[in-house]
Short mmCIF file of C-alpha atoms and ligand atoms in Angstrom, two decimals:
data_model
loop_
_atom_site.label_atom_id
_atom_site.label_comp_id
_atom_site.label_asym_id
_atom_site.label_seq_id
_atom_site.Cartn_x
_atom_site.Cartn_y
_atom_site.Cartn_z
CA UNK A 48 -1.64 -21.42 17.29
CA UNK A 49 -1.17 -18.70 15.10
CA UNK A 50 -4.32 -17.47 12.58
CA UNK A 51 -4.13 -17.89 9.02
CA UNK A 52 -2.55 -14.98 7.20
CA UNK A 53 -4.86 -12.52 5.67
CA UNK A 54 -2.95 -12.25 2.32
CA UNK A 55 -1.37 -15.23 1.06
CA UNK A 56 -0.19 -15.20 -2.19
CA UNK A 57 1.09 -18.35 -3.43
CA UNK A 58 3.31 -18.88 -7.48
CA UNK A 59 2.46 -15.75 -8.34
CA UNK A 60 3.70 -15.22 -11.91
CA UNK A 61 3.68 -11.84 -14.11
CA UNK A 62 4.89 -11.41 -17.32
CA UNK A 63 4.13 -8.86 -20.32
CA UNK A 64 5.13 -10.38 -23.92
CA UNK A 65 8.80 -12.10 -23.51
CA UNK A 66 9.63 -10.48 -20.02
CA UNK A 67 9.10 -11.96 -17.09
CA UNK A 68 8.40 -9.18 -14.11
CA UNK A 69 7.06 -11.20 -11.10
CA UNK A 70 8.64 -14.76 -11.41
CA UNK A 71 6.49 -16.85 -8.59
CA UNK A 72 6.57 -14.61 -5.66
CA UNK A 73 5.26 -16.22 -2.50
CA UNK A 74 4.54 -14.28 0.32
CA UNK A 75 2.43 -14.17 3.61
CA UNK A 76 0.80 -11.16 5.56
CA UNK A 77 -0.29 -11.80 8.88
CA UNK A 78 -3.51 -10.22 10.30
CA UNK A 79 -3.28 -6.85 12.30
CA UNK A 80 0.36 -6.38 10.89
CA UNK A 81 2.58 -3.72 9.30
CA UNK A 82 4.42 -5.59 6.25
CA UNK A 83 7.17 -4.28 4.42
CA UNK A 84 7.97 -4.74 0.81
CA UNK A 85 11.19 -3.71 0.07
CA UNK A 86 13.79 -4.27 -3.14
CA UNK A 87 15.98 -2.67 -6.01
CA UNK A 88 14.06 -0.37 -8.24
CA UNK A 89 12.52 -2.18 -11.23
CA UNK A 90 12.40 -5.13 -8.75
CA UNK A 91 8.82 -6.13 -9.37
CA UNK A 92 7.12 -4.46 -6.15
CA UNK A 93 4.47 -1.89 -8.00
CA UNK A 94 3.75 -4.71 -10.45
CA UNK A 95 2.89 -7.14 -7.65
CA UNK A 96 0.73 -4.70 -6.25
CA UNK A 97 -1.17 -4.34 -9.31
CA UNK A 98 -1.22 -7.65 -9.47
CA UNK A 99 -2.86 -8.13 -6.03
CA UNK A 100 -5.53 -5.38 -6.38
CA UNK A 101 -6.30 -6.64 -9.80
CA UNK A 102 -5.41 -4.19 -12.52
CA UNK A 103 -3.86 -6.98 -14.10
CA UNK A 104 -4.55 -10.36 -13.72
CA UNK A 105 -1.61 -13.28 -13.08
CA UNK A 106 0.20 -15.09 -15.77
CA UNK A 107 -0.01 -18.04 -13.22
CA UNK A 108 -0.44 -18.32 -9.37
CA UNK A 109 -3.34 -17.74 -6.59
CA UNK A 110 -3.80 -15.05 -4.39
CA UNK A 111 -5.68 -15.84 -1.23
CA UNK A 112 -7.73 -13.12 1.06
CA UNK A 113 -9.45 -14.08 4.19
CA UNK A 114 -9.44 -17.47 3.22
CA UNK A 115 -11.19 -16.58 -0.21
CA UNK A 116 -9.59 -17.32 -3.93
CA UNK A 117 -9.69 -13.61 -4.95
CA UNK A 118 -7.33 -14.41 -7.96
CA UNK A 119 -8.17 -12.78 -11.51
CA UNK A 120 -11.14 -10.70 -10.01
CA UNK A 121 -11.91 -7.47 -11.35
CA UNK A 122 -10.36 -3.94 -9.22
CA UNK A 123 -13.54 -2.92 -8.11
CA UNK A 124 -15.01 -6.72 -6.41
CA UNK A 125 -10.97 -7.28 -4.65
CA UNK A 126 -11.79 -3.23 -3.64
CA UNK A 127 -15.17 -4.55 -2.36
CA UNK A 128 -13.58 -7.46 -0.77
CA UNK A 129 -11.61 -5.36 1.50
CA UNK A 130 -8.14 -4.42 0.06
CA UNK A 131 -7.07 -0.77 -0.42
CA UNK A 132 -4.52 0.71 -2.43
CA UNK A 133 -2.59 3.60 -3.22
CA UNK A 134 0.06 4.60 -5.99
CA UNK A 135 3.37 5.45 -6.20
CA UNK A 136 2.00 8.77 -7.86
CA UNK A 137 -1.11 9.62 -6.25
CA UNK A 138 -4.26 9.43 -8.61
CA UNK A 139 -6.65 11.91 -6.82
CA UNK A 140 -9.26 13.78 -9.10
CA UNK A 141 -7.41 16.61 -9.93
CA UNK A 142 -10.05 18.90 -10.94
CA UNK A 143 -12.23 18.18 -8.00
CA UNK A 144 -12.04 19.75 -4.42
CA UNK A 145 -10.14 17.91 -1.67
CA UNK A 146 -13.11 16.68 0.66
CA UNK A 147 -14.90 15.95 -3.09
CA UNK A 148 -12.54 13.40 -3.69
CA UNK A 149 -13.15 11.88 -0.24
CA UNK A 150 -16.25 11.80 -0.98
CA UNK A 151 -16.05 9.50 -4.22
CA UNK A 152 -15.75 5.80 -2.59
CA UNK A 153 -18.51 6.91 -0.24
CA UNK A 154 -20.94 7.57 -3.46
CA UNK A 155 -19.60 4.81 -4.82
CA UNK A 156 -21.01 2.35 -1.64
CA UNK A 157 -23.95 4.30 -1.52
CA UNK A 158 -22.85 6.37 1.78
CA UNK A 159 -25.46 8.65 2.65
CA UNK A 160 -24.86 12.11 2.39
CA UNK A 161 -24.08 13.21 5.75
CA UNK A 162 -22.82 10.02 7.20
CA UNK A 163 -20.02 10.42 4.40
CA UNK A 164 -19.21 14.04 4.50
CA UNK A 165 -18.29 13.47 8.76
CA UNK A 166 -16.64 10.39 8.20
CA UNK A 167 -14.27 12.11 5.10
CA UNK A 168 -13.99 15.40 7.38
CA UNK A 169 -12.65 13.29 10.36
CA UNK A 170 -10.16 11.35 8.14
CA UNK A 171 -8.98 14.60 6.27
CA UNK A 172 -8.32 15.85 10.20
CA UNK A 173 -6.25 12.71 10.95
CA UNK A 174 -4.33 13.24 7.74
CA UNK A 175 -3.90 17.00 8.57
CA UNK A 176 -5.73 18.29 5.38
CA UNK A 177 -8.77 19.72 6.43
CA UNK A 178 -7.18 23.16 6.17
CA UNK A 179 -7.59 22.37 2.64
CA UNK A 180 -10.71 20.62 2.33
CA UNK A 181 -11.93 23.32 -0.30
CA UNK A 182 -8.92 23.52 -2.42
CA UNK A 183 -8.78 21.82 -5.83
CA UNK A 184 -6.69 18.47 -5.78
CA UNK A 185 -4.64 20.29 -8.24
CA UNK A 186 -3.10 23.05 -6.38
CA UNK A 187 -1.95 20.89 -3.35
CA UNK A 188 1.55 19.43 -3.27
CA UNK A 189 2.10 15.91 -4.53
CA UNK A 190 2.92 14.92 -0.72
CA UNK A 191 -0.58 16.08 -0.11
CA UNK A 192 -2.08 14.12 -2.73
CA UNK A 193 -0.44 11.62 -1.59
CA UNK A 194 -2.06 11.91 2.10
CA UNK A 195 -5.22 12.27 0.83
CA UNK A 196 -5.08 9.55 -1.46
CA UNK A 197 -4.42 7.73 1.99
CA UNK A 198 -7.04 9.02 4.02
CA UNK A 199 -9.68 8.48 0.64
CA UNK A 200 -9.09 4.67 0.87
CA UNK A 201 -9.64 4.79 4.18
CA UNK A 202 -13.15 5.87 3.71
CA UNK A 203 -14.01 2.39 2.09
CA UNK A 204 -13.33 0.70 5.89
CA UNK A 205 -10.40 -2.01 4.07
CA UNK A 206 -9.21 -4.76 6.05
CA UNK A 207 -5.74 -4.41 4.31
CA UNK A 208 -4.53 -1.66 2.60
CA UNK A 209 -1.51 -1.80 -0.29
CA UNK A 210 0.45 1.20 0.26
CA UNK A 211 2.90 2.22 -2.59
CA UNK A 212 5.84 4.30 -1.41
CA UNK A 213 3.73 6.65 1.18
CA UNK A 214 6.39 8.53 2.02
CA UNK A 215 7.79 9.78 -1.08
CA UNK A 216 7.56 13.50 -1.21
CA UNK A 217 5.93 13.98 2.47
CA UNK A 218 7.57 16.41 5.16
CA UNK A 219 9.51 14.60 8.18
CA UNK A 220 6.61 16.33 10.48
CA UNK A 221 4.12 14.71 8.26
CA UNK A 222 6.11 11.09 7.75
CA UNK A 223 6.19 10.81 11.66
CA UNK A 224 2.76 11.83 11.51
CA UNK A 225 1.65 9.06 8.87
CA UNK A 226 3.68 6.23 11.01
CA UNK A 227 2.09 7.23 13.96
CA UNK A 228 -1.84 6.78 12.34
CA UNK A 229 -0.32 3.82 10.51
CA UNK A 230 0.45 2.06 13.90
CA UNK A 231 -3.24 3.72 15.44
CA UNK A 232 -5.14 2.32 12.70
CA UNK A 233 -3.20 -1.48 12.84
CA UNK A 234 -3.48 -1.28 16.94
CA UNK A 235 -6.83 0.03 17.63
CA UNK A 236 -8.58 -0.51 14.30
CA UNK A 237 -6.76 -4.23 13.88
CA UNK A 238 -6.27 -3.29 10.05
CA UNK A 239 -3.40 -4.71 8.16
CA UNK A 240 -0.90 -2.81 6.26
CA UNK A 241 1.79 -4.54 3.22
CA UNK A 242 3.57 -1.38 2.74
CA UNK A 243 6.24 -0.82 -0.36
CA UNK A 244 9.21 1.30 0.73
CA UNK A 245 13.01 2.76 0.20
CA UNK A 246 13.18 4.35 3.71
CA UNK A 247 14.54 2.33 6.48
CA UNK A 248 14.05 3.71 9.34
CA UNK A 249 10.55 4.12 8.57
CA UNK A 250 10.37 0.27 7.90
CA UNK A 251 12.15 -0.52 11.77
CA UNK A 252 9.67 1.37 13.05
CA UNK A 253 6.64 0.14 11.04
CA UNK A 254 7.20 -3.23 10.08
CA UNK A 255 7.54 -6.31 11.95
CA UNK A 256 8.21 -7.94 9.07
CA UNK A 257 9.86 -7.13 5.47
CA UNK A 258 10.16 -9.58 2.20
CA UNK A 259 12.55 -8.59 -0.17
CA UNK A 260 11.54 -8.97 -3.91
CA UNK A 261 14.60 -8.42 -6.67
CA UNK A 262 14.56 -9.51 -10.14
CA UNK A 263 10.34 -10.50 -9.84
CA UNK A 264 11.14 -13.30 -7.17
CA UNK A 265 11.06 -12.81 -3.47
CA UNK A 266 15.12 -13.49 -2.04
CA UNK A 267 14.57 -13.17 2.11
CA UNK A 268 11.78 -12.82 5.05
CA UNK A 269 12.02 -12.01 8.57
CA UNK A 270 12.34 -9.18 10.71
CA UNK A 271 13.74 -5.86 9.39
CA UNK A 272 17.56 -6.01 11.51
CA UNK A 273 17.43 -10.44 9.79
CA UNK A 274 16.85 -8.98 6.44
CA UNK A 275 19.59 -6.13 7.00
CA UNK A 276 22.27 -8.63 7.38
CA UNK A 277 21.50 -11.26 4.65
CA UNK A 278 24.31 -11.61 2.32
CA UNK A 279 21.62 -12.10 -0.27
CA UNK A 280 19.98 -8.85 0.49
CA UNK A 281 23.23 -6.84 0.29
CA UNK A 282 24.21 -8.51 -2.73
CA UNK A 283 20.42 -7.64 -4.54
CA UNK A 284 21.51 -4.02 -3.79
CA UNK A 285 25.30 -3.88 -5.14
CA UNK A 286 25.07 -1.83 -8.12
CA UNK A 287 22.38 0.47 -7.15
CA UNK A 288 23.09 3.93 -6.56
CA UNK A 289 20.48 4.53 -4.07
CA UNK A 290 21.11 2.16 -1.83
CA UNK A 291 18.35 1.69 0.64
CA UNK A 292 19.71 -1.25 3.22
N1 LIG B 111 2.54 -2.93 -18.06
C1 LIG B 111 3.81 -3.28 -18.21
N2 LIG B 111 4.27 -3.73 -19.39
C2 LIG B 111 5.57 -4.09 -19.54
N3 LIG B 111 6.49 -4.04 -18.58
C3 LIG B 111 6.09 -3.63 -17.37
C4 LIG B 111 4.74 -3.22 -17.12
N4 LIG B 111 4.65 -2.83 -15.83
C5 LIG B 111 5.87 -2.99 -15.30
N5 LIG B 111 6.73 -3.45 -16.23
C6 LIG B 111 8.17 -3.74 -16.01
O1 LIG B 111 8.31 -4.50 -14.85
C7 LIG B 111 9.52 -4.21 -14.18
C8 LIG B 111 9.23 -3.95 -12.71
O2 LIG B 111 8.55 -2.72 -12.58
P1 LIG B 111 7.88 -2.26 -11.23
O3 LIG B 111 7.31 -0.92 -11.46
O4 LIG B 111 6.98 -3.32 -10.74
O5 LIG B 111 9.17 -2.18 -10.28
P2 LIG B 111 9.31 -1.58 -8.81
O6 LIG B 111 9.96 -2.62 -7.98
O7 LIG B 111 8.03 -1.03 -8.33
O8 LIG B 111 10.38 -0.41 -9.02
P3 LIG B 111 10.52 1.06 -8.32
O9 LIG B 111 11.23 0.83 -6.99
O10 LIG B 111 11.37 1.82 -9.28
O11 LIG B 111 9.15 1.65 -8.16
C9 LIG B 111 10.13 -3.03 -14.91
O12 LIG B 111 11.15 -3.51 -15.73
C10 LIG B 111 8.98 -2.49 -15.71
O13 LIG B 111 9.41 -1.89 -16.89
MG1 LIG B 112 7.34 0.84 -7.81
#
């Protein structure tokens, strides 16, 4: 018997004034897994993300996580509860050093000093960024910002972590680098990934399972090569000059 799915989101309605952007998305996540979300742009994806980690609450609909109603809770207690996020953009603190913004969630938990400062060196390492550990957030690349926005929520130890378009704007050395510690951190860490993305080959070799979301409501599930092939897949991308399946 399989377990219960860590993320199970059930209905889950969005909509801002007369337009409706998530239009009962259901969707499942099992535990220890890479999950893709994939779709058009303007599909819905960032929106259900922000819906998830609680920047804005649901029109209607439940989200479960680990068996707990974490619907309508504030960003910080559904950050508490164990889910991580990044952006599309990164949001690092621009004006602060790299390893200072590592260091952030750890002050934030009440990290001790030292405790913190190893833990955020060792993820900056597995991210390749200790090089530039001293620099200002500023003056590194937006793939780097990226990375380190990665390796930051990391230092909060989530059970699942939202990841919004990770590999826009990274190297190929770097991408194969990121799937790689993706895979480490789901194998040997058992941590569960729902990851939004355009690029499919990094989805075959992430994801053992995509949903695809177009127009705010979720259209197929199953393995990446299933999803390829649906008819209603293909058709959700006619029309869209960057085709991504
Ligand atoms: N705060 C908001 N107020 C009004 N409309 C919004 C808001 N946030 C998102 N939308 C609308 O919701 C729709 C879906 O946007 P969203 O960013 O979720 O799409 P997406 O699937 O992430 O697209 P992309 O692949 O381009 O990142 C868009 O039409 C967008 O304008
Ligand atoms: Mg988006």
């Amino acid at each position: 018997m399989s377990m219960a799915p860590i993320l199970e989101v059930r209905g889950l309605r969005k909509q801002f004034g007369g337009s409706i952007v998530l239009n009962g998305v259901n969707l499942a996540v099992e535990e220890a897994s890479v999950h893709g979300l994939i779709g058009p742009n303007g599909a819905g994806k960032t929106t259900f993300f922000n819906v998830i980690n609680g920047i804005y609450p649901p029109s209607a609909g439940t989200v479960t996580f680990r068996r707990r109603d974490i619907t309508g809770l504030s960003m910080s207690r559904i950050a508490r509860a164990g889910i991580g996020r990044t952006f599309q953009i990164a949001r690092v603190f621009r004006e602060m050093s790299v390893l200072e913004n590592m260091l952030v969630p750890a002050i934030e938990l009440g990290l001790s000093g030292r405790a913190a400062r190893a833990k955020a060196e060792q993820l900056l390492d597995l991210v390749r960024l200790s090089h530039l550990a001293r620099s200002p957030a500023i003056e590194i690349s937006g793939g780097q910002q990226k990375l380190l926005e990665f390796a930051r929520v990391l230092m909060i130890e989530p059970s699942l972590v939202l990841l919004d378009e990770p590999f826009n704007g990274i190297s190929p050395i770097l991408c194969e680098k990121l799937i790689q510690v993706i895979l480490a951190l789901r194998q040997e860490k058992g941590l569960t990934f729902l990851l939004i993305s355009h690029e499919v080959p990094h989805l075959s070799q992430l994801c053992s399972r995509l949903t695809v979301l177009a127009a705010g409501q979720e259209i197929a599930d199953g393995t990446p090569e299933s999803v390829r092939h649906d008819p209603r897949v293909i058709e959700a991308y006619l029309g869209q000059a960057e085709a991504a399946v």
